[in-house]
PDB file of C-alpha atoms and ligand atoms in Angstrom:
ATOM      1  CA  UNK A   1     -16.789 -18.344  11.112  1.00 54.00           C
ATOM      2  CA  UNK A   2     -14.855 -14.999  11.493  1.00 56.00           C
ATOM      3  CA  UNK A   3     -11.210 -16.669  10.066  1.00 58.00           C
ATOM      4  CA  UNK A   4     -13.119 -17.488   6.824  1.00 62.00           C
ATOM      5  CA  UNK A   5     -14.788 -14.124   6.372  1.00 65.00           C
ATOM      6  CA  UNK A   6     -12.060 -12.625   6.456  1.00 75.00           C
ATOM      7  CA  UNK A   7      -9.804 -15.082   4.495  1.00 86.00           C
ATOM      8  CA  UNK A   8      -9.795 -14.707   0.773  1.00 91.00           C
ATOM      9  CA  UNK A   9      -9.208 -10.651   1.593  1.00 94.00           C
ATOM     10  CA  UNK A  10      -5.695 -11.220   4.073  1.00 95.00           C
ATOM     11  CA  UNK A  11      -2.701 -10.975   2.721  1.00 96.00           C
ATOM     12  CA  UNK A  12       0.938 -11.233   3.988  1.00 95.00           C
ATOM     13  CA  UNK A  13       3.657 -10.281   2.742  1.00 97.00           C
ATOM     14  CA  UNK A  14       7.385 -11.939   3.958  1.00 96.00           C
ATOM     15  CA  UNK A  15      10.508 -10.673   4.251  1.00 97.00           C
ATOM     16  CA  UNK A  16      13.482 -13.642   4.126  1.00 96.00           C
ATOM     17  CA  UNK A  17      15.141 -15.560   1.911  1.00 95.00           C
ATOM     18  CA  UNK A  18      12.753 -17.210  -0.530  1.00 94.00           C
ATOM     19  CA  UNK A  19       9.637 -15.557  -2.701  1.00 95.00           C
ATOM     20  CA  UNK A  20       9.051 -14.394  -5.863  1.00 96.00           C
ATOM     21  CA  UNK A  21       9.852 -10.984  -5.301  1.00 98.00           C
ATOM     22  CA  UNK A  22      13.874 -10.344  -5.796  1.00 98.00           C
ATOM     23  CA  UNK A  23      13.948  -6.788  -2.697  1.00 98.00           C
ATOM     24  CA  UNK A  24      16.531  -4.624  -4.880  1.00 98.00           C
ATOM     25  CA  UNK A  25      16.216  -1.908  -1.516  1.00 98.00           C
ATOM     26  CA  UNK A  26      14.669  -0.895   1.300  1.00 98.00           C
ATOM     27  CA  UNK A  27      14.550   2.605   2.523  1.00 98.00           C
ATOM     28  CA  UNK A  28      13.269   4.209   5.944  1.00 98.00           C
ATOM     29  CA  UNK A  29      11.244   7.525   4.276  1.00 98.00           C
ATOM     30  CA  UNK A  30      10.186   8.406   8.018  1.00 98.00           C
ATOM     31  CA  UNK A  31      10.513   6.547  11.421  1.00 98.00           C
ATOM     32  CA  UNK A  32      11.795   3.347  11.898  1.00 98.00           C
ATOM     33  CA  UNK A  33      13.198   0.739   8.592  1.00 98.00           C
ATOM     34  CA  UNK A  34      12.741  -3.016   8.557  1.00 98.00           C
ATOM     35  CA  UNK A  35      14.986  -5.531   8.735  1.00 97.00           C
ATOM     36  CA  UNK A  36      16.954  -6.298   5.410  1.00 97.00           C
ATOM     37  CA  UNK A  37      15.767  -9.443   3.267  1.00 97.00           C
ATOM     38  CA  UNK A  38      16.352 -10.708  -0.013  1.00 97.00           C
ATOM     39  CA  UNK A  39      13.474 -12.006  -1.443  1.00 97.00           C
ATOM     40  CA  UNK A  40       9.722 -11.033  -0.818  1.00 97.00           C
ATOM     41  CA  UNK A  41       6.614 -13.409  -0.623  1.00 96.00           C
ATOM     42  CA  UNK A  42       3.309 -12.339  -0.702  1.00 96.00           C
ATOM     43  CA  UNK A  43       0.929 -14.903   0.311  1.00 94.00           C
ATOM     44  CA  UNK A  44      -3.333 -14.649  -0.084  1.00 94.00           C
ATOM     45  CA  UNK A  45      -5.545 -16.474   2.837  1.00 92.00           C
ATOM     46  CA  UNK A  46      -5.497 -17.678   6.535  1.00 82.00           C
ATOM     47  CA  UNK A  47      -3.453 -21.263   6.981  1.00 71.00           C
ATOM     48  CA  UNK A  48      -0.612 -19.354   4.014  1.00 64.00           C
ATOM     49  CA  UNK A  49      -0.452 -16.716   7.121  1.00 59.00           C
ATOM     50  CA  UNK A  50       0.733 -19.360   9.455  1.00 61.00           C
ATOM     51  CA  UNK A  51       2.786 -21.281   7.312  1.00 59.00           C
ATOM     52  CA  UNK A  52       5.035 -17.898   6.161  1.00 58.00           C
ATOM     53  CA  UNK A  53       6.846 -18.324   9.219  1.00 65.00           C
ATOM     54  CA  UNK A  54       9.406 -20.626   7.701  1.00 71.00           C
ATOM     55  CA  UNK A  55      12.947 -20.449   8.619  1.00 74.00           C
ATOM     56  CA  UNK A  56      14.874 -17.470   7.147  1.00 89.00           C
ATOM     57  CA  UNK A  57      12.078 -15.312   7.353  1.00 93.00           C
ATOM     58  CA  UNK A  58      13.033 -11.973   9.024  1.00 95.00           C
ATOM     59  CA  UNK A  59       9.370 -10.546   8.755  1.00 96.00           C
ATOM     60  CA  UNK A  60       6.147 -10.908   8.305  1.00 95.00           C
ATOM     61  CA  UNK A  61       3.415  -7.497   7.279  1.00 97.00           C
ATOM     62  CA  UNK A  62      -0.194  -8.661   7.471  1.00 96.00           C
ATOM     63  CA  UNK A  63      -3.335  -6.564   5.450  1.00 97.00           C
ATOM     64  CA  UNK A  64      -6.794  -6.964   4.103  1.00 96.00           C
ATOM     65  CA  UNK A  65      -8.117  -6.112   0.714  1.00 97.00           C
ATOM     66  CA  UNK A  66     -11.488  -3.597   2.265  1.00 96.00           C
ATOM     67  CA  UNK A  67     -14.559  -1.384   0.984  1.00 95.00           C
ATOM     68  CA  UNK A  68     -13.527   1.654  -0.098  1.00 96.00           C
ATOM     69  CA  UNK A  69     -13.385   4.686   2.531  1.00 97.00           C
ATOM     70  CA  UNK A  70     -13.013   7.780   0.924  1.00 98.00           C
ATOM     71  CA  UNK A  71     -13.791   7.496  -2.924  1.00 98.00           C
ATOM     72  CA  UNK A  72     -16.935   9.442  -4.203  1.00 98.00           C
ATOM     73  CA  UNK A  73     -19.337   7.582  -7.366  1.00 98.00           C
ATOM     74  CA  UNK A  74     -17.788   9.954  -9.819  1.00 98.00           C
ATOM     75  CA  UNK A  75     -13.603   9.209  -8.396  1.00 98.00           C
ATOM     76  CA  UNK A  76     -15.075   5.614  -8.426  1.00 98.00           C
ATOM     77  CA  UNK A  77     -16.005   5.619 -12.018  1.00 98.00           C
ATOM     78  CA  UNK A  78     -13.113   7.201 -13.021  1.00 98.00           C
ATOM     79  CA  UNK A  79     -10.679   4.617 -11.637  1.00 98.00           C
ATOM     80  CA  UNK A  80     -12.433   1.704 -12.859  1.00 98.00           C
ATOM     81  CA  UNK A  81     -12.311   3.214 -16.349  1.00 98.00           C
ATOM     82  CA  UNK A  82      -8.235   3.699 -16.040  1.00 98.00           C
ATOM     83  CA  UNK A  83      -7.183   1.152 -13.750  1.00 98.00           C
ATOM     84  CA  UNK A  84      -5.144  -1.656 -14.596  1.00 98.00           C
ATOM     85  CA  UNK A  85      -5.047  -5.339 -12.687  1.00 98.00           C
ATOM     86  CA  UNK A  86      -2.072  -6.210 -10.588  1.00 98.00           C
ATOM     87  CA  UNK A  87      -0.078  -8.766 -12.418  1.00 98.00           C
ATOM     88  CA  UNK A  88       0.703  -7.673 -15.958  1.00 98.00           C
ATOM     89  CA  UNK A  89       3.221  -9.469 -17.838  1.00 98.00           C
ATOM     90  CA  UNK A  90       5.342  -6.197 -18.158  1.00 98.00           C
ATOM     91  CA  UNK A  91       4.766  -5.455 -14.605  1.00 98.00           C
ATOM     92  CA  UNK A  92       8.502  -6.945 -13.765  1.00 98.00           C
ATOM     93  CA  UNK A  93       9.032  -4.188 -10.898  1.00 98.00           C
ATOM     94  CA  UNK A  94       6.563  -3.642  -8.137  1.00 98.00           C
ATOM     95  CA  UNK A  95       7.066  -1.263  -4.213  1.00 99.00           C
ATOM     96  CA  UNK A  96       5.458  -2.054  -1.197  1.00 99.00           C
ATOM     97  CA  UNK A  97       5.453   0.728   1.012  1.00 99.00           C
ATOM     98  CA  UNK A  98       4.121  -0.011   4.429  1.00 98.00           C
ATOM     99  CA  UNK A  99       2.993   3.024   5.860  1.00 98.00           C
ATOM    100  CA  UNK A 100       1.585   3.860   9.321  1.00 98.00           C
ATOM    101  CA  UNK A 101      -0.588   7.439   9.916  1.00 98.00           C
ATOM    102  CA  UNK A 102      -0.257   9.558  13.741  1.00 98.00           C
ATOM    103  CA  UNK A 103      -2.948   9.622  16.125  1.00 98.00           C
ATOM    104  CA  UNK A 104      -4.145  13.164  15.255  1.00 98.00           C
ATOM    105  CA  UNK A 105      -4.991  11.300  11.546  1.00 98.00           C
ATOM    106  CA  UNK A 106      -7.340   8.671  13.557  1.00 98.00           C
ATOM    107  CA  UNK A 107      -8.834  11.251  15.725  1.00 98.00           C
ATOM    108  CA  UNK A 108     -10.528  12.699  12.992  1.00 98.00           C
ATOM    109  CA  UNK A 109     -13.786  12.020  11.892  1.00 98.00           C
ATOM    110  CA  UNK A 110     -14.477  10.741   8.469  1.00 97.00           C
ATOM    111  CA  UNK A 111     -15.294  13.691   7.194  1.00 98.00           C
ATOM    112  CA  UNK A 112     -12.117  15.589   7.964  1.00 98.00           C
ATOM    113  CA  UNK A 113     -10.213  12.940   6.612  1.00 98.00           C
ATOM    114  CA  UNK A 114     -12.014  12.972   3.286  1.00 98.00           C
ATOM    115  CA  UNK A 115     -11.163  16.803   2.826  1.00 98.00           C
ATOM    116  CA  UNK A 116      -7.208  16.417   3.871  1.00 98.00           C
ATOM    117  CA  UNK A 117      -6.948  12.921   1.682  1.00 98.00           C
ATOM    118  CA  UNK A 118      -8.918  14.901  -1.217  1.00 98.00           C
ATOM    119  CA  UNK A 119     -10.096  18.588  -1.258  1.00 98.00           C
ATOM    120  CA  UNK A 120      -6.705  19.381   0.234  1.00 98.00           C
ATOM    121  CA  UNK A 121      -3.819  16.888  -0.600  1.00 98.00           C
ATOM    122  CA  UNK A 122      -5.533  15.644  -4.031  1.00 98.00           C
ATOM    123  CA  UNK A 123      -4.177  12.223  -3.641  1.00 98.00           C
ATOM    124  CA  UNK A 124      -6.525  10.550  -5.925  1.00 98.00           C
ATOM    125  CA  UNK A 125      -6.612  13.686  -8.471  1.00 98.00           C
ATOM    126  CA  UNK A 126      -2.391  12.767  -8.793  1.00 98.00           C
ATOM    127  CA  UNK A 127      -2.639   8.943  -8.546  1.00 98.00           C
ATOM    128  CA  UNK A 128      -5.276   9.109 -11.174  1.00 98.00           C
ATOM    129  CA  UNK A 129      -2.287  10.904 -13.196  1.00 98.00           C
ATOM    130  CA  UNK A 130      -0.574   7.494 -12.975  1.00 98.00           C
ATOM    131  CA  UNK A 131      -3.135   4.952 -14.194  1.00 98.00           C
ATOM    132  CA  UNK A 132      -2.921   2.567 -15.809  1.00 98.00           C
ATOM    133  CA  UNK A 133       1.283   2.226 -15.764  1.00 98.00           C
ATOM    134  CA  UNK A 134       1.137   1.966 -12.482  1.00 98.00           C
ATOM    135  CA  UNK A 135      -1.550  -0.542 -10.764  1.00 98.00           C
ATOM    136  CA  UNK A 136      -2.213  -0.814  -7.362  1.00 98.00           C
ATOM    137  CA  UNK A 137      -4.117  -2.807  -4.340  1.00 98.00           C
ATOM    138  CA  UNK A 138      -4.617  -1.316  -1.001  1.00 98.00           C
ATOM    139  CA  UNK A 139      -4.554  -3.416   2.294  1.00 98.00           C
ATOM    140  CA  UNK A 140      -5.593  -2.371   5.834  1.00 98.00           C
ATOM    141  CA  UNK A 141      -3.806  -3.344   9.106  1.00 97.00           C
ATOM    142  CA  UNK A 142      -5.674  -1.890  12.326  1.00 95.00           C
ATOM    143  CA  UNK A 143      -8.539  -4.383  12.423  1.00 84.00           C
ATOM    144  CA  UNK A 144      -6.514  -7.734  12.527  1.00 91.00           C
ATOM    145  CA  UNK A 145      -5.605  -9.225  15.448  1.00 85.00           C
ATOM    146  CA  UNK A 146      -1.939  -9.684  15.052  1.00 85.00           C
ATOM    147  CA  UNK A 147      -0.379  -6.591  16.484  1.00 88.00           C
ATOM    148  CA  UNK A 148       0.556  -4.850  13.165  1.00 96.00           C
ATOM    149  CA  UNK A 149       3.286  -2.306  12.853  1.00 97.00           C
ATOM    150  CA  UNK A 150       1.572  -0.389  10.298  1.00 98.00           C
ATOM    151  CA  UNK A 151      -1.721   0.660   9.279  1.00 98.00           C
ATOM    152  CA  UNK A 152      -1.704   0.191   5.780  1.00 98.00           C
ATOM    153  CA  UNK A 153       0.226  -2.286   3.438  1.00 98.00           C
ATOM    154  CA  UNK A 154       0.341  -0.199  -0.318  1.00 98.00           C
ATOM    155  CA  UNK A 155       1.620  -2.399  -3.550  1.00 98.00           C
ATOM    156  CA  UNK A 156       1.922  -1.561  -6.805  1.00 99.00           C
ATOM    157  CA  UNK A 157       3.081  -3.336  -9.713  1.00 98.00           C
ATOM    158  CA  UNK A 158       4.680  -1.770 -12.989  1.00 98.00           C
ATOM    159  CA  UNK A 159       7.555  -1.605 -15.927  1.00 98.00           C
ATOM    160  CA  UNK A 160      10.771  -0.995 -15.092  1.00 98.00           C
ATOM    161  CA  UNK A 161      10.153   1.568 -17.493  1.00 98.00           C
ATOM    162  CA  UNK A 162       7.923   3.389 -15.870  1.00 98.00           C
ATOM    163  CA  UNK A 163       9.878   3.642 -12.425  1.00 98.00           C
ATOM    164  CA  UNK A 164      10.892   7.017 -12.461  1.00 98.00           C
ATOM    165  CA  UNK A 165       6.867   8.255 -13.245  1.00 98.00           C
ATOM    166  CA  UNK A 166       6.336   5.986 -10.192  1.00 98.00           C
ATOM    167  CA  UNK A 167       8.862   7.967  -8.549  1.00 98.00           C
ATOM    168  CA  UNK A 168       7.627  11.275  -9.590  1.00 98.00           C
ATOM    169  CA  UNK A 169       4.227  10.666  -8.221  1.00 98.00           C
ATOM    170  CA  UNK A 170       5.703   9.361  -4.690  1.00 98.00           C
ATOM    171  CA  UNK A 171       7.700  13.193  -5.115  1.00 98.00           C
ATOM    172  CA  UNK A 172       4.029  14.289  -4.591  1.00 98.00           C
ATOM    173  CA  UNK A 173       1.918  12.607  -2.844  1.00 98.00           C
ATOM    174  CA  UNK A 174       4.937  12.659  -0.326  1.00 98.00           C
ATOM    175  CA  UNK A 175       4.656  16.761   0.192  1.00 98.00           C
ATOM    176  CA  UNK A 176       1.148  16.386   0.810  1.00 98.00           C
ATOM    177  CA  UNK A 177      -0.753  17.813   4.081  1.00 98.00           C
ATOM    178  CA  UNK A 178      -1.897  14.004   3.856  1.00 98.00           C
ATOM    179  CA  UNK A 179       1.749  13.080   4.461  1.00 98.00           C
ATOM    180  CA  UNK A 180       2.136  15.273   7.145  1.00 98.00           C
ATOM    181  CA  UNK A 181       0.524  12.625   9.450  1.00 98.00           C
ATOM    182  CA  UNK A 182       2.486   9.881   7.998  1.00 98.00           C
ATOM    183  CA  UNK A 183       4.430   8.905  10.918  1.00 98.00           C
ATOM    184  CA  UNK A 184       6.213   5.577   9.678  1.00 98.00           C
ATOM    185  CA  UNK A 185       6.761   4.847   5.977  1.00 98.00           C
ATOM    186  CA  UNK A 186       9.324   2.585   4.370  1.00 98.00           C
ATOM    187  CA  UNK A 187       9.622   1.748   0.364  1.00 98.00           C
ATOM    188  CA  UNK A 188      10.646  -1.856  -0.584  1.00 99.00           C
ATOM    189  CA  UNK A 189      11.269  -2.098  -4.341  1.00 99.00           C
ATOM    190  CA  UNK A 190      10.992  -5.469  -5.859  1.00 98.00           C
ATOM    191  CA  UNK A 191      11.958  -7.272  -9.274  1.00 98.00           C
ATOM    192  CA  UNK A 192      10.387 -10.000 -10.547  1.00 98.00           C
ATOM    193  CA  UNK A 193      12.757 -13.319  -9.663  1.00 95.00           C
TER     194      UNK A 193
HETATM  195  C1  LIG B 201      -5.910   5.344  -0.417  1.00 87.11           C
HETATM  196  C2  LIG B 201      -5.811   5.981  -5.199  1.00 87.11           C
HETATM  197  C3  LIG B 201      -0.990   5.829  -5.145  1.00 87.11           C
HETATM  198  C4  LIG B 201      -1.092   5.265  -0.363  1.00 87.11           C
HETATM  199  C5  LIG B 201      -6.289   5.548  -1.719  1.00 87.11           C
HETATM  200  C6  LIG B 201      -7.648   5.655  -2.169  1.00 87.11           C
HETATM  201  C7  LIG B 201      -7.629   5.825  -3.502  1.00 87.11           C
HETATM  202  C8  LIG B 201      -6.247   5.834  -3.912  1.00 87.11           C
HETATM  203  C9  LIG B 201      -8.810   5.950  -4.441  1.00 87.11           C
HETATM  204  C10 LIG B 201      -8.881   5.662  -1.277  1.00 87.11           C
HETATM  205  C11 LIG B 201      -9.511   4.311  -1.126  1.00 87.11           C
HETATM  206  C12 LIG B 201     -10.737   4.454  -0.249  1.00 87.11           C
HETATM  207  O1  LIG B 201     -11.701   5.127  -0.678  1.00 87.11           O
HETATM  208  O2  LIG B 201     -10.717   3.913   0.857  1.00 87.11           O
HETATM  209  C13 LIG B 201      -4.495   5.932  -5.596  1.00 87.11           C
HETATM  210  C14 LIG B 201      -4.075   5.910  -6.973  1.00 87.11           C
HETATM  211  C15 LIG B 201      -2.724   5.850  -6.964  1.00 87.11           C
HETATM  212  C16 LIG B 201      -2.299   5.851  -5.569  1.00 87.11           C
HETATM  213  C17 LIG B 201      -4.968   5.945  -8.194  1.00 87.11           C
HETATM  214  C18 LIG B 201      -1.835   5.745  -8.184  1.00 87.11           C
HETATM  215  C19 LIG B 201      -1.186   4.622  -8.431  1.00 87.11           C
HETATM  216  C20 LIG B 201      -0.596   5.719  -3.837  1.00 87.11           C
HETATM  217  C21 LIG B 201       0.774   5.642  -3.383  1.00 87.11           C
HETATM  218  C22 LIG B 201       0.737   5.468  -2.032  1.00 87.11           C
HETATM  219  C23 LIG B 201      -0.646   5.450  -1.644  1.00 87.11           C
HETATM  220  C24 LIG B 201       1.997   5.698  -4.296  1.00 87.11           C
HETATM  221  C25 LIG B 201       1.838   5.299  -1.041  1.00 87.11           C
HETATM  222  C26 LIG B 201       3.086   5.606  -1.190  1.00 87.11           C
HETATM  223  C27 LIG B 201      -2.403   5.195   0.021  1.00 87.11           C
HETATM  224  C28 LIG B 201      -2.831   4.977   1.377  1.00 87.11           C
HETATM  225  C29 LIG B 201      -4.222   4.998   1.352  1.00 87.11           C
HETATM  226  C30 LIG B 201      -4.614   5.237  -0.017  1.00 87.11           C
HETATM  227  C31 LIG B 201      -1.950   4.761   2.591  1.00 87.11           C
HETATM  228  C32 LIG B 201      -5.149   4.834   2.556  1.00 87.11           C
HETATM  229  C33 LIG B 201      -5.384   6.199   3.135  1.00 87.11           C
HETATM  230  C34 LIG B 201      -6.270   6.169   4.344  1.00 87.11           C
HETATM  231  O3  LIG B 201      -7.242   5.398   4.373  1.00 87.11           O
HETATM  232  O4  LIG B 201      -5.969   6.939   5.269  1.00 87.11           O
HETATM  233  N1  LIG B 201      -5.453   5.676  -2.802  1.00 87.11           N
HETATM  234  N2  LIG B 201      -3.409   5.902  -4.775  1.00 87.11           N
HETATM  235  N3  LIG B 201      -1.427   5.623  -2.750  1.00 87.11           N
HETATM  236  N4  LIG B 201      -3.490   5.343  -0.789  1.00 87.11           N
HETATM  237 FE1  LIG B 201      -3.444   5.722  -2.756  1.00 87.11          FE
END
């Protein structure tokens, strides 16, 4: 059944009043914010997606966990060897940063989009810079049904500690050619409740 292939991969994460996520901001980087909420929670699986729409809740960002797209064998090694899991005991502070790419991005062909994620904007040569402080799971929007506002769902979890190096990296993966075709973006920071 096509629900349960999908299931243990989908993810939503809820904007309202209840989770386990305290939101301590959310910022509009480019295009359009989201509505303010206090609390953010992320839920894993199909019938959790249904049931998130529980009163309070002012929205509601859908993703799935996929293969990878652009990595190479060698980038792959490398970020198994430095990456740390989601969910650390220290990791008290995590961002989700929904972020939505132009239609000159999706017109490309895989190729193209390799060189201007890699050979030219470098994004996993600076991320790499990051591990394992900062960990990380990407989720992908396009292919779900539900009409999602943004293409990809990016979390990370880390110490407060380690914030501003989380910051400094956003400084430049942000004046990338990459992010030149990031359309909509919006950065939710979160603290552990
Ligand atoms: C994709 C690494 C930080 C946004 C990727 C991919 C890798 C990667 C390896 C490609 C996955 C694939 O092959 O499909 C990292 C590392 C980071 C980091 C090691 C350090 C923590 C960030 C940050 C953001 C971000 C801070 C957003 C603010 C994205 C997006 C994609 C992506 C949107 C999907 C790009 C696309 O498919 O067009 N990242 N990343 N990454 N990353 Fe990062």
């Amino acid at each position: 059944e096509v629900v349960h292939a999908v299931n243990s991969r989908l993810f939503s994460f809820c904007g309202g009043l209840a989770g386990d996520w305290m939101v301590t901001s959310i910022r509009a980087i480019c295009g359009e914010t989201l509505p303010d909420a206090e609390r953010v929670q992320i839920h894993q699986g199909v019938s959790a997606a249904h049931e998130a729409l529980s009163s309070g809740t002012k929205w509601c960002l859908r993703g799935v966990t996929s293969n990878d797209r652009y990595v190479t064998r060698p980038e792959k090694e490398l970020l198994l060897a430095k990456q740390a899991p989601l969910g650390r005991a220290t990791a008290t502070h995590a961002a989700l940063i929904p972020i939505r790419k132009s239609a000159p991005w999706w017109a490309m062909t895989q190729d193209e989009r390799r060189a201007m994620f890699e050979e030219e904007s470098h994004h996993i040569k600076i991320g790499m810079d990051y591990l394992p402080a900062i960990a990380r799971r990407l989720h992908h929007c396009r292919d779900l049904e539900s009409k999602e506002p943004f293409d990809f769902l990016t979390f990370f979890d880390f110490a407060p500690s380690d914030e501003p190096l989380f910051d400094r990296m956003l400084e430049r993966l942000r004046s990338t050619r990459e992010w030149s075709f990031v359309d909509r973006e919006v950065d939710i920071r979160l603290k552990k409740v």
